[in-house]
Coordinates of C-alpha atoms and ligand atoms in Angstrom, one line a residue:
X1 CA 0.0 0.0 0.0
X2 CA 0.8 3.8 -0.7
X3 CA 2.0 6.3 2.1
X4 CA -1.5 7.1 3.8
X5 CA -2.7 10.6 4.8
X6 CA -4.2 10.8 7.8
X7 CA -8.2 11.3 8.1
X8 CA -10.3 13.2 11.2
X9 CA -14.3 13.1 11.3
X10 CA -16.1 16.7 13.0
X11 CA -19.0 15.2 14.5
X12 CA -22.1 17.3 16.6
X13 CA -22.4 15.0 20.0
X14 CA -25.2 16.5 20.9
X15 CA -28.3 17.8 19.0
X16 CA -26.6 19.8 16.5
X17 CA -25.2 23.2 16.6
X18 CA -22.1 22.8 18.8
X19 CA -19.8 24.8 16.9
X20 CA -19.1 21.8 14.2
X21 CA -18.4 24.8 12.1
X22 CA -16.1 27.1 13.8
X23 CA -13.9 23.5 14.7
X24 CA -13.6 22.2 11.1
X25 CA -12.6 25.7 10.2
X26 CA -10.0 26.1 13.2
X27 CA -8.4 22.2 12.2
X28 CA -8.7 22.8 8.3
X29 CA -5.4 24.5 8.0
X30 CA -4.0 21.2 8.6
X31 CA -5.8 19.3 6.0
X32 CA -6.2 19.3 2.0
X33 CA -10.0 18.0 1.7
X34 CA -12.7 19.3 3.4
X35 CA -15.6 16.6 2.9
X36 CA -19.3 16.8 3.8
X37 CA -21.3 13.5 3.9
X38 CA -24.5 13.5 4.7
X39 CA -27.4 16.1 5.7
X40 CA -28.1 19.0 3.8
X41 CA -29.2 22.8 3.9
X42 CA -31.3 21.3 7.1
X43 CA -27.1 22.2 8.2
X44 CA -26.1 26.1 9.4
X45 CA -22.6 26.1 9.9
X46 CA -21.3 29.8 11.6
X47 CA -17.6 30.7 10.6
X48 CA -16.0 34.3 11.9
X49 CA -13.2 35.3 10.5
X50 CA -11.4 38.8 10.8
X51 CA -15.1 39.6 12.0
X52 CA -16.9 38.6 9.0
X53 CA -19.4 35.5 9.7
X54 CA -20.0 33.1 7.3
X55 CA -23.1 30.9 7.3
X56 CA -22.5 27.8 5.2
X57 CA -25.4 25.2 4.0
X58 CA -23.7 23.4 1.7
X59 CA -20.5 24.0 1.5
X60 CA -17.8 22.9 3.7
X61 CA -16.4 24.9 6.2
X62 CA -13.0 24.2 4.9
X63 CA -14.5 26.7 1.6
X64 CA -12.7 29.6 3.6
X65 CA -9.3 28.6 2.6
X66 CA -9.2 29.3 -1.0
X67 CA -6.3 26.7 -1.7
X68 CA -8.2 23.3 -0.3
X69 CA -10.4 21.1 -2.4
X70 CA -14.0 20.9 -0.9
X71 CA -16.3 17.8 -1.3
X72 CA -19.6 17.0 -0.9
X73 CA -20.2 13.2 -1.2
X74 CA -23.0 11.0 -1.8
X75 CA -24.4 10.8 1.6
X76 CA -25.5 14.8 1.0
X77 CA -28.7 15.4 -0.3
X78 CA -28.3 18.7 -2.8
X79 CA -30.8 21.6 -3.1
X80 CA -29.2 22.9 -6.1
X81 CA -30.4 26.2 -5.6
X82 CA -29.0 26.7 -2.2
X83 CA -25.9 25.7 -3.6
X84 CA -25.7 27.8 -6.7
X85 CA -26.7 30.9 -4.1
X86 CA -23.7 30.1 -2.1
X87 CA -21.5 29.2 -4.3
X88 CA -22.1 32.6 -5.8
X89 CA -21.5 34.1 -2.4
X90 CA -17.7 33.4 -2.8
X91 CA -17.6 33.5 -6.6
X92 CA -19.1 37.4 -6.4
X93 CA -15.5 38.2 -4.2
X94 CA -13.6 36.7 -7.4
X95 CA -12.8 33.0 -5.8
X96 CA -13.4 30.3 -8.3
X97 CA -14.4 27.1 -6.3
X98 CA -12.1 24.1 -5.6
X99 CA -15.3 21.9 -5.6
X100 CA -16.0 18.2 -6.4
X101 CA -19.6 17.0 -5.8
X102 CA -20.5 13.2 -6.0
X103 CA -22.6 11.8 -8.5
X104 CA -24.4 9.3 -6.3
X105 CA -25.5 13.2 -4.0
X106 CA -28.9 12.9 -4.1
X107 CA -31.0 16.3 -5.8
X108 CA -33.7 18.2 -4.0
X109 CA -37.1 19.4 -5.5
X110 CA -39.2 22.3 -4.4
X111 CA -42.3 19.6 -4.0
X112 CA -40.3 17.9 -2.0
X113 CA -40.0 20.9 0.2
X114 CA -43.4 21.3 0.1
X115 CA -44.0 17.4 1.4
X116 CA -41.4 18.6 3.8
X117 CA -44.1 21.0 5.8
X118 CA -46.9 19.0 5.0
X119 CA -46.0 16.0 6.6
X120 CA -44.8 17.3 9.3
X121 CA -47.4 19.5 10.2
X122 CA -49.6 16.1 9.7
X123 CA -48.1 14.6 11.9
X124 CA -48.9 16.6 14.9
X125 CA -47.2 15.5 18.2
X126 CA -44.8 13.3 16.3
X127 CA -43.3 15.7 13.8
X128 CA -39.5 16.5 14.5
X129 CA -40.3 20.7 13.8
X130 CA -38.3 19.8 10.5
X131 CA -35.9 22.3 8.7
X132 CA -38.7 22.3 6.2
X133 CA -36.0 21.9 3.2
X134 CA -37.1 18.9 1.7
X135 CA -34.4 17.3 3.8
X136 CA -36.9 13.8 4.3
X137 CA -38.9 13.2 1.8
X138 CA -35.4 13.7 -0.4
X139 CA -34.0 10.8 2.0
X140 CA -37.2 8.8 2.0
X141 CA -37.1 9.0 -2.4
X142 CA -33.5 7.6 -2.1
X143 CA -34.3 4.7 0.5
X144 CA -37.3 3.9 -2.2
X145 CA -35.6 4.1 -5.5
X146 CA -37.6 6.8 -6.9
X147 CA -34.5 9.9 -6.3
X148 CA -32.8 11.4 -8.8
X149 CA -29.0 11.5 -8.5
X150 CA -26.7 14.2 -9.6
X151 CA -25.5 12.1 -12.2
X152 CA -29.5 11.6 -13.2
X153 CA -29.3 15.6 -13.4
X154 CA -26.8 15.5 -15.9
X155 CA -28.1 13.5 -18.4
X156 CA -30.9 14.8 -20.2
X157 CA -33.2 11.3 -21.0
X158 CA -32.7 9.9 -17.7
X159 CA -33.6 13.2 -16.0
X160 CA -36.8 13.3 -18.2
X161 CA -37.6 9.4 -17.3
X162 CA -36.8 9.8 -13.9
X163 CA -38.4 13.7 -13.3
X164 CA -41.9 12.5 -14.8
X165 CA -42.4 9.9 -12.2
X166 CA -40.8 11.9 -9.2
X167 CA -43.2 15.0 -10.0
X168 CA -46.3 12.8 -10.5
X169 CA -45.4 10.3 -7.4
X170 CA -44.6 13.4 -5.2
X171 CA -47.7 16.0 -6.7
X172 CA -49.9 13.3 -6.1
X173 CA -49.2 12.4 -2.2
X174 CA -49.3 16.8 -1.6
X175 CA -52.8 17.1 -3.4
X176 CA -54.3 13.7 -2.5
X177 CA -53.0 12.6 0.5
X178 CA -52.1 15.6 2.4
X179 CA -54.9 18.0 0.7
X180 CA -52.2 20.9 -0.6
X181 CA -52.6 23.0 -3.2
X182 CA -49.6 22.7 -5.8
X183 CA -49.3 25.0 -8.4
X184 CA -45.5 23.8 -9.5
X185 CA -45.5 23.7 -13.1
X186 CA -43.6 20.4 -14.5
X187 CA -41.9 22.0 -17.4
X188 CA -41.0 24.9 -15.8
X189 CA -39.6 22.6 -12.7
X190 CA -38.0 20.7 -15.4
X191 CA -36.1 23.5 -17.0
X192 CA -35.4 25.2 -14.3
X193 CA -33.1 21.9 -13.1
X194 CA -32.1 21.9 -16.7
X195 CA -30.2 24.9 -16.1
X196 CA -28.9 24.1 -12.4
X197 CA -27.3 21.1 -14.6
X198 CA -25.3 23.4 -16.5
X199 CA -24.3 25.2 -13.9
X200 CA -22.9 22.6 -11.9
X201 CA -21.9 19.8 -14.0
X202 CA -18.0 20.2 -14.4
X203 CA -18.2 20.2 -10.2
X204 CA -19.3 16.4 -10.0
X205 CA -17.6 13.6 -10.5
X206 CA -16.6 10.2 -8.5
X207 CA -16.1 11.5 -4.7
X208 CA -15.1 8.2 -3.4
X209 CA -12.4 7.2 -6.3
X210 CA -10.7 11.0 -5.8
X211 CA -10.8 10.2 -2.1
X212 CA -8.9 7.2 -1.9
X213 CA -7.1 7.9 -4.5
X214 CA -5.7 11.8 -2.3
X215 CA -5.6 9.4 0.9
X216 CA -2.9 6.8 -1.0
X217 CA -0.6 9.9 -2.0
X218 CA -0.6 10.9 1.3
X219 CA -3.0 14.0 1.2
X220 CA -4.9 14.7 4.6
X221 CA -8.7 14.4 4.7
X222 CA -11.0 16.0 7.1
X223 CA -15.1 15.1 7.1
X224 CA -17.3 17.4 8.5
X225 CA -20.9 16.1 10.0
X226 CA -23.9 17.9 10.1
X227 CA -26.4 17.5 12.6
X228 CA -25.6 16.1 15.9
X229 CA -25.5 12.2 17.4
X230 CA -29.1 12.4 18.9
X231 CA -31.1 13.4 15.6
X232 CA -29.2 10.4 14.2
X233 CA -31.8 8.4 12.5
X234 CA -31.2 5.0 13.7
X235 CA -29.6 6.1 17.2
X236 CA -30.9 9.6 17.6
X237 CA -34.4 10.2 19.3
X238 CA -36.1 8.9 16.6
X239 CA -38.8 10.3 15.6
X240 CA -37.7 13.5 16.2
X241 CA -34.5 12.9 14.3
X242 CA -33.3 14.2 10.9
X243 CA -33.5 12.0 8.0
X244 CA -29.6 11.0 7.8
X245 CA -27.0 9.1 9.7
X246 CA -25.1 11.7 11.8
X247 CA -22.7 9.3 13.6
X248 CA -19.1 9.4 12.5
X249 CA -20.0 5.5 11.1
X250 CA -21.7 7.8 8.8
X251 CA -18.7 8.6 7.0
X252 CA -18.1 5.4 5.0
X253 CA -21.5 5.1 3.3
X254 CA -21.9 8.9 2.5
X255 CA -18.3 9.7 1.1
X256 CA -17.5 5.7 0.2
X257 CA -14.7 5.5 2.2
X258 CA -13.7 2.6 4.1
X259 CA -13.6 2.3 7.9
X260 CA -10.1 0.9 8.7
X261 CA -9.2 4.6 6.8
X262 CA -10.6 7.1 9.7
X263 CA -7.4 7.6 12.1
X264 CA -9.8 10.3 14.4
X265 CA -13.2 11.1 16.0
X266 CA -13.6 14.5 17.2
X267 CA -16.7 15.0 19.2
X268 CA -18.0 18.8 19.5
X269 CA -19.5 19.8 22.5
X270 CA -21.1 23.2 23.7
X271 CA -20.3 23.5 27.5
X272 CA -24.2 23.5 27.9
X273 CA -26.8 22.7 25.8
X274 CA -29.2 23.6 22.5
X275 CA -31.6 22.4 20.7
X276 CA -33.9 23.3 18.2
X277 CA -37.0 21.2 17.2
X278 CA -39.4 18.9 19.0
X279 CA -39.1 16.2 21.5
X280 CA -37.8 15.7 24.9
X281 CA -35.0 17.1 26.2
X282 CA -34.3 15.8 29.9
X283 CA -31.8 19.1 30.9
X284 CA -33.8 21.9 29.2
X285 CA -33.9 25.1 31.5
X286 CA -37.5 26.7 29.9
X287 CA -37.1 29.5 32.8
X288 CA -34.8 32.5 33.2
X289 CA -31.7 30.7 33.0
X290 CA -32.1 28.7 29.8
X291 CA -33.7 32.7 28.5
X292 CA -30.0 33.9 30.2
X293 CA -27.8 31.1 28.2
X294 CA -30.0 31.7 24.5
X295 CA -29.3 35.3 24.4
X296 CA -25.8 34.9 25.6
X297 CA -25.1 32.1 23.6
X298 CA -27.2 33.6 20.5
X299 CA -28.9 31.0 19.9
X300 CA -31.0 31.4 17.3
X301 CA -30.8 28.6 14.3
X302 CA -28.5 29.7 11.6
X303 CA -30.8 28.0 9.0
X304 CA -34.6 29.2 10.3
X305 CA -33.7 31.7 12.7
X306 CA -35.9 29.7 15.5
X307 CA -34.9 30.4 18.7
X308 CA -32.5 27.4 20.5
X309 CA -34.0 25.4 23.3
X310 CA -31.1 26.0 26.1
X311 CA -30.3 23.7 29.1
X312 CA -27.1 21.9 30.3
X313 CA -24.4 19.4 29.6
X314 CA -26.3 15.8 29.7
X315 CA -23.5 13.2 30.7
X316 CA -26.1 10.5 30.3
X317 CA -26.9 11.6 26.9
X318 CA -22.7 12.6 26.3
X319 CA -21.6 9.2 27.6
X320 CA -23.8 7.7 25.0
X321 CA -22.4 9.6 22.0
X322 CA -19.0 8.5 23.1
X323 CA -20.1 5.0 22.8
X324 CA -21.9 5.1 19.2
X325 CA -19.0 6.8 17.5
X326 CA -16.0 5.4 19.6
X327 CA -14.7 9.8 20.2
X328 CA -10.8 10.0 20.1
X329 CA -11.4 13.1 22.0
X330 CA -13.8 16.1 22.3
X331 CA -13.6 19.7 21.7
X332 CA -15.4 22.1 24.2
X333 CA -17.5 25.2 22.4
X334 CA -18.3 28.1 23.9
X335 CA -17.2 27.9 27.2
X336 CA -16.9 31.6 27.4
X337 CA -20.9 31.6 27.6
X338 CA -20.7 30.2 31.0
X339 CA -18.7 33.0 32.4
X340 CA -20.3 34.4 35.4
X341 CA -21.9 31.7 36.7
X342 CA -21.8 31.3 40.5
X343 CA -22.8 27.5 39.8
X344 CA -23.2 25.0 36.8
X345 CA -25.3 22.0 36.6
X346 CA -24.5 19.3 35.0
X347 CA -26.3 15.7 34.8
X348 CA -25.0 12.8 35.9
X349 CA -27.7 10.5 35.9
X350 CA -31.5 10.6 35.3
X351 CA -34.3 10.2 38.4
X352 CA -37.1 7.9 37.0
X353 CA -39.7 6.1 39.2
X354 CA -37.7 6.2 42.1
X355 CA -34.8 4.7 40.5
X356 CA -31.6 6.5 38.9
X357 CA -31.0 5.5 35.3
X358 CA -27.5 5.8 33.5
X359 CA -28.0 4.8 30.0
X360 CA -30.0 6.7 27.6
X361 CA -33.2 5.5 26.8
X362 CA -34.7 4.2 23.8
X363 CA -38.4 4.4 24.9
X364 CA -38.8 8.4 24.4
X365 CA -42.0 8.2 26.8
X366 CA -39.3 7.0 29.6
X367 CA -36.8 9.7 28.5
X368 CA -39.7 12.0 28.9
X369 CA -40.6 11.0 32.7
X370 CA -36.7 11.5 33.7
X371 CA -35.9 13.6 36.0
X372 CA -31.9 14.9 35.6
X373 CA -29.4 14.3 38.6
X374 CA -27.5 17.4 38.8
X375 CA -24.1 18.1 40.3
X376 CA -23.5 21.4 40.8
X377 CA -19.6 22.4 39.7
X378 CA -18.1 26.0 40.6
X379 CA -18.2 28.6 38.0
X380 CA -15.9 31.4 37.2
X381 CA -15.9 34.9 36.9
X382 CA -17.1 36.8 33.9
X383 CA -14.0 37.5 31.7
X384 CA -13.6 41.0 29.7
X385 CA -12.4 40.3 25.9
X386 CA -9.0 41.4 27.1
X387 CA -8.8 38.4 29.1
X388 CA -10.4 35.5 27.5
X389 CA -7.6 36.5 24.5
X390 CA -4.9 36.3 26.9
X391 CA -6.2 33.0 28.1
X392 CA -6.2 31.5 24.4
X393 CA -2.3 32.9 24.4
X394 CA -1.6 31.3 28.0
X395 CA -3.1 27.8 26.9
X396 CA -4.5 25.4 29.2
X397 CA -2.4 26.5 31.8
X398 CA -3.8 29.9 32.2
X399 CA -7.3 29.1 32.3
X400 CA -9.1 29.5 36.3
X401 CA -9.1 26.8 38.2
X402 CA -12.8 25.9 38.4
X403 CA -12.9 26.4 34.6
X404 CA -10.1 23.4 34.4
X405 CA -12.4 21.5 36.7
X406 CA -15.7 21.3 35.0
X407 CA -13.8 20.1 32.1
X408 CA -11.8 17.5 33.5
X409 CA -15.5 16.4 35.0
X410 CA -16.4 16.2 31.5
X411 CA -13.4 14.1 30.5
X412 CA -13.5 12.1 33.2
X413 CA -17.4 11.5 33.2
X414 CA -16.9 10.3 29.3
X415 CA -13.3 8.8 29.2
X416 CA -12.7 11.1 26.7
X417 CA -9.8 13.4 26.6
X418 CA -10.7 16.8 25.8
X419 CA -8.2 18.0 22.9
X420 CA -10.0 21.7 22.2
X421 CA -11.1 24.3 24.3
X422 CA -13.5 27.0 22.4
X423 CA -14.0 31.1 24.0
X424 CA -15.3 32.8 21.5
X425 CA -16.9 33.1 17.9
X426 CA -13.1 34.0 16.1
X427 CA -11.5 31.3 14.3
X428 CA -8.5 32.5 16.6
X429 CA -10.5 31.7 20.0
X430 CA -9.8 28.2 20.8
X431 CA -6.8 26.5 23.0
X432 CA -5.4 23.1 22.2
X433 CA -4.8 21.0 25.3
X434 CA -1.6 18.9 24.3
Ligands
GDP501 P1 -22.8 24.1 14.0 O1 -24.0 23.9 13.3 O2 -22.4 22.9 14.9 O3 -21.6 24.5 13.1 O4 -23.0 25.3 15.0 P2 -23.7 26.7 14.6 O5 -22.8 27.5 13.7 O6 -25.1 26.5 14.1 O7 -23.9 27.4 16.0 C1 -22.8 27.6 16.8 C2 -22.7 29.2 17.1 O8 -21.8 29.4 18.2 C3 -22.2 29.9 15.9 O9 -22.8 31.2 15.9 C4 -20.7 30.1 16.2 O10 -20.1 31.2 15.6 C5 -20.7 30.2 17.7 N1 -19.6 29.7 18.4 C6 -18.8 28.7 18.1 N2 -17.8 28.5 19.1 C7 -18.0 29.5 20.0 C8 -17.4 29.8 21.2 O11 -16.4 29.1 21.7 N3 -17.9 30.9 21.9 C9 -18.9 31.6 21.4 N4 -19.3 32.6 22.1 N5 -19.5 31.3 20.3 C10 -19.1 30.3 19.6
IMO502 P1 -26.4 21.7 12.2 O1 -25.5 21.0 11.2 C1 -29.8 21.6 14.8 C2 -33.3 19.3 13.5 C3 -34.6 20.0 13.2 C4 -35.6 19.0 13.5 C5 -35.0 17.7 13.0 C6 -35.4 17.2 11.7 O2 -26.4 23.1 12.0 O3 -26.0 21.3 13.6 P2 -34.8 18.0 9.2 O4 -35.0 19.4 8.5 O5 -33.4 17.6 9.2 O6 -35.7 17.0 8.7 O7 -35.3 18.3 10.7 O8 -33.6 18.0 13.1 N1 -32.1 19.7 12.8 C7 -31.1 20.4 13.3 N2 -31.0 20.9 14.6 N3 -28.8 21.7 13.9 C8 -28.9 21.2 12.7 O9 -27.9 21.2 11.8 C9 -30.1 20.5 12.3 N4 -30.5 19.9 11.2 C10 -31.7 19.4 11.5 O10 -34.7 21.2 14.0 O11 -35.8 18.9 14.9
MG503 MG1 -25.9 24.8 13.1

């Protein structure tokens, strides 16, 4: 065998938004690929740099380095709109893209967005609060052999074949079943993809073969998930998952890479908790506090601008993520959001019928009923700008004592080393713990 590179996966281990974003960008410089794998513009990465934020859908985060080759594999699913609009975003500043997108990427239709709310809103009590970007019914065309693939884009017959049944399978379940009015026009649909074709056709190509082909002349790959572990569909809180596989095993089906070539796990963690959508979430604060750590933390979804559901760090739920995706370490976000607390929780354990339970659930109507065990860990005092930056120059070392503490809790709690420390938005704001 060739000289390999070496290969890191980004993955959300909680319920998405963890500052995937910010890391993949802060660990790029050290790789030549930039892959995503699976998800889609359901994903809103945030990236500051020298002030400016980025918001990335599609695109990798690694886009911000002009000189690396980004990917998005066949695990994606591509609203080729969404990706025109942002690739424009950087071609308007005079960059011409270093892009490869798979043929196998699944495309994404505007009835399918449509489907998207429909269904959801059908569903009641048991909708997920979706992205509303076509993000399932995209998915649940794939698992049924009725999507159309990039590839299918490109070539004008098959797109025809392939189109007609789509539109009528898809127009048919919005009127009949779910009683919406559609007023999409096929042809105009049609031509309208016709021309996304165009546009994007000498980006795709075979993702997988380029892949392995970079890893054996020793280039360095890192993937970058979307999502977080617990809206994983098999192993998330189904049904309020996404669509997609979100778990760093995710990696080898949605980029066709094999698992003996991923060297690292990274799992991001915020140093509390978000999460936006339905279903239950054991450490959600829905008083003052969890009000206190949303407009601290700004979180407000960088795709739909809903406001975040805020709590704390969930050990039971963490533990778990450690286990389906086998971390190499874990990188702390936004630790700096915790600044000035006398006292933070965190849960060690869940109180259900007079029992304590340490494993995560499966039956959602028992994860509902659980109480949280909280220990309550010493904060730190609230740091001016001046001296969070001084901190990210000092390292580990200068950071206060209680600060150190509640992370080694983290660490120890999850047998996970912590390799990253996050305090702030910049790309510049984080401290590596060697
Ligand atoms: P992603 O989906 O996991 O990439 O996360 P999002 O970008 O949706 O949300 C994370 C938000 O937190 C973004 O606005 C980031 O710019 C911001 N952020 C990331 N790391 C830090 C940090 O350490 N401190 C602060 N204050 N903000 C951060
Ligand atoms: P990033 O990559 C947070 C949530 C939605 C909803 C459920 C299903 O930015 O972390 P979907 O549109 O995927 O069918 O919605 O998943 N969701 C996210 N929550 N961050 C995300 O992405 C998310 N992508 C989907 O709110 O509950
Ligand atoms: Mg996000």
């Amino acid at each position: 065998m060739n000289k390999s590179g070496k290969t890191i996966v980004i993955i959300g281990a909680q319920w998405g938004d963890e500052g995937k974003g910010k890391i993949t960008d802060y660990l790029a410089t050290a790789y030549d690929y930039v892959v995503r794998y699976q998800g889609g513009n359901n994903a809103g990465h945030t990236v500051v740099v020298d002030g400016e934020v980025h918001k990335l859908h599609l695109l990798p985060s690694g886009v911000l380095y002009p000189q690396k080759r980004i990917v998005i594999g066949n695990g994606v699913v591509i609203d080729p709109a969404v990706l025109i609009d942002e690739m424009k975003q950087f071609e308007k500043k005079g960059r011409k893209l270093n892009l490869l997108i798979s043929e196998r990427a699944h495309v994404i239709f505007p009835f399918q967005v449509m489907l998207d709310k429909a269904i959801d809103a059908f569903k009641g009590k048991l909708g997920a609060g979706t992205t509303g970007r076509g993000i399932g019914p995209c998915y649940s065309d794939k698992a049924d052999r009725s999507g159309i693939r990039m590839i299918d884009l490109l070539n004008p017959r098959t797109f025809k074949e392939k189109f007609e049944l789509l539109f009528s399978k898809k127009t048919l379940a919005l009127t009949q079943l779910y009683k919406q009015q559609c007023d999409l026009d096929k042809g105009t649909v049609m031509r309208q993809y016709q021309g996304y074709a165009r546009k994007l056709k000498p980006y795709v190509g075979d993702v997988s073969l380029e892949l392995n082909q970079a890893l054996g002349r020793g280039k360095n790959i890192m993937f970058e998930g979307a999502q977080g572990v617990m809206l994983d569909l098999d192993h998330g809180a189904y049904p309020h998952t996404t669509s997609s596989n979100t778990i760093a095993g995710s990696v080898c089906t949605g980029a066709g890479i094999g698992p003996t070539r991923i060297n690292e796990i990274l799992g991001v963690v915020k140093a509390y908790l978000s999460r936006v959508g339905a279903g239950p979430l054991p450490t959600e604060d829905t008083g003052a506090i969890g009000n206190y750590l949303r407009e601290r933390g700004k979180e407000y979804g960088t795709t739909t601008g809903r406001p975040r559901r805020c709590g704390w760090v969930d050990l039971v739920q963490l533990r778990y993520a450690c286990r389906i995706n086998g971390f190499t370490s874990l990188a702390i976000t936004k630790i700096d959001v915790l600044d000035g607390l006398k006292t933070i929780p965190i849960a060690v354990g869940y109180r259900y019928k007079g029992g304590v339970i340490n494993e995560f659930p499966t039956d959602l109507g028992v994860v509902e009923q659980c109480k949280p065990v909280y220990k309550e860990l010493k904060g730190w005092p609230d740091y001016t700008p001046g001296q969070l930056s001084a901190m990210v120059h000092g390292g580990y070392p200068s950071l206060p004592k209680t600060m150190k503490e509640y992370l080694k809790f983290i660490a120890d709690a999850t047998q996970t080393p912590i390799s990253l420390i996050s305090l702030g938005q910049e790309r510049e704001a984080v401290i590596e713990v060697l």
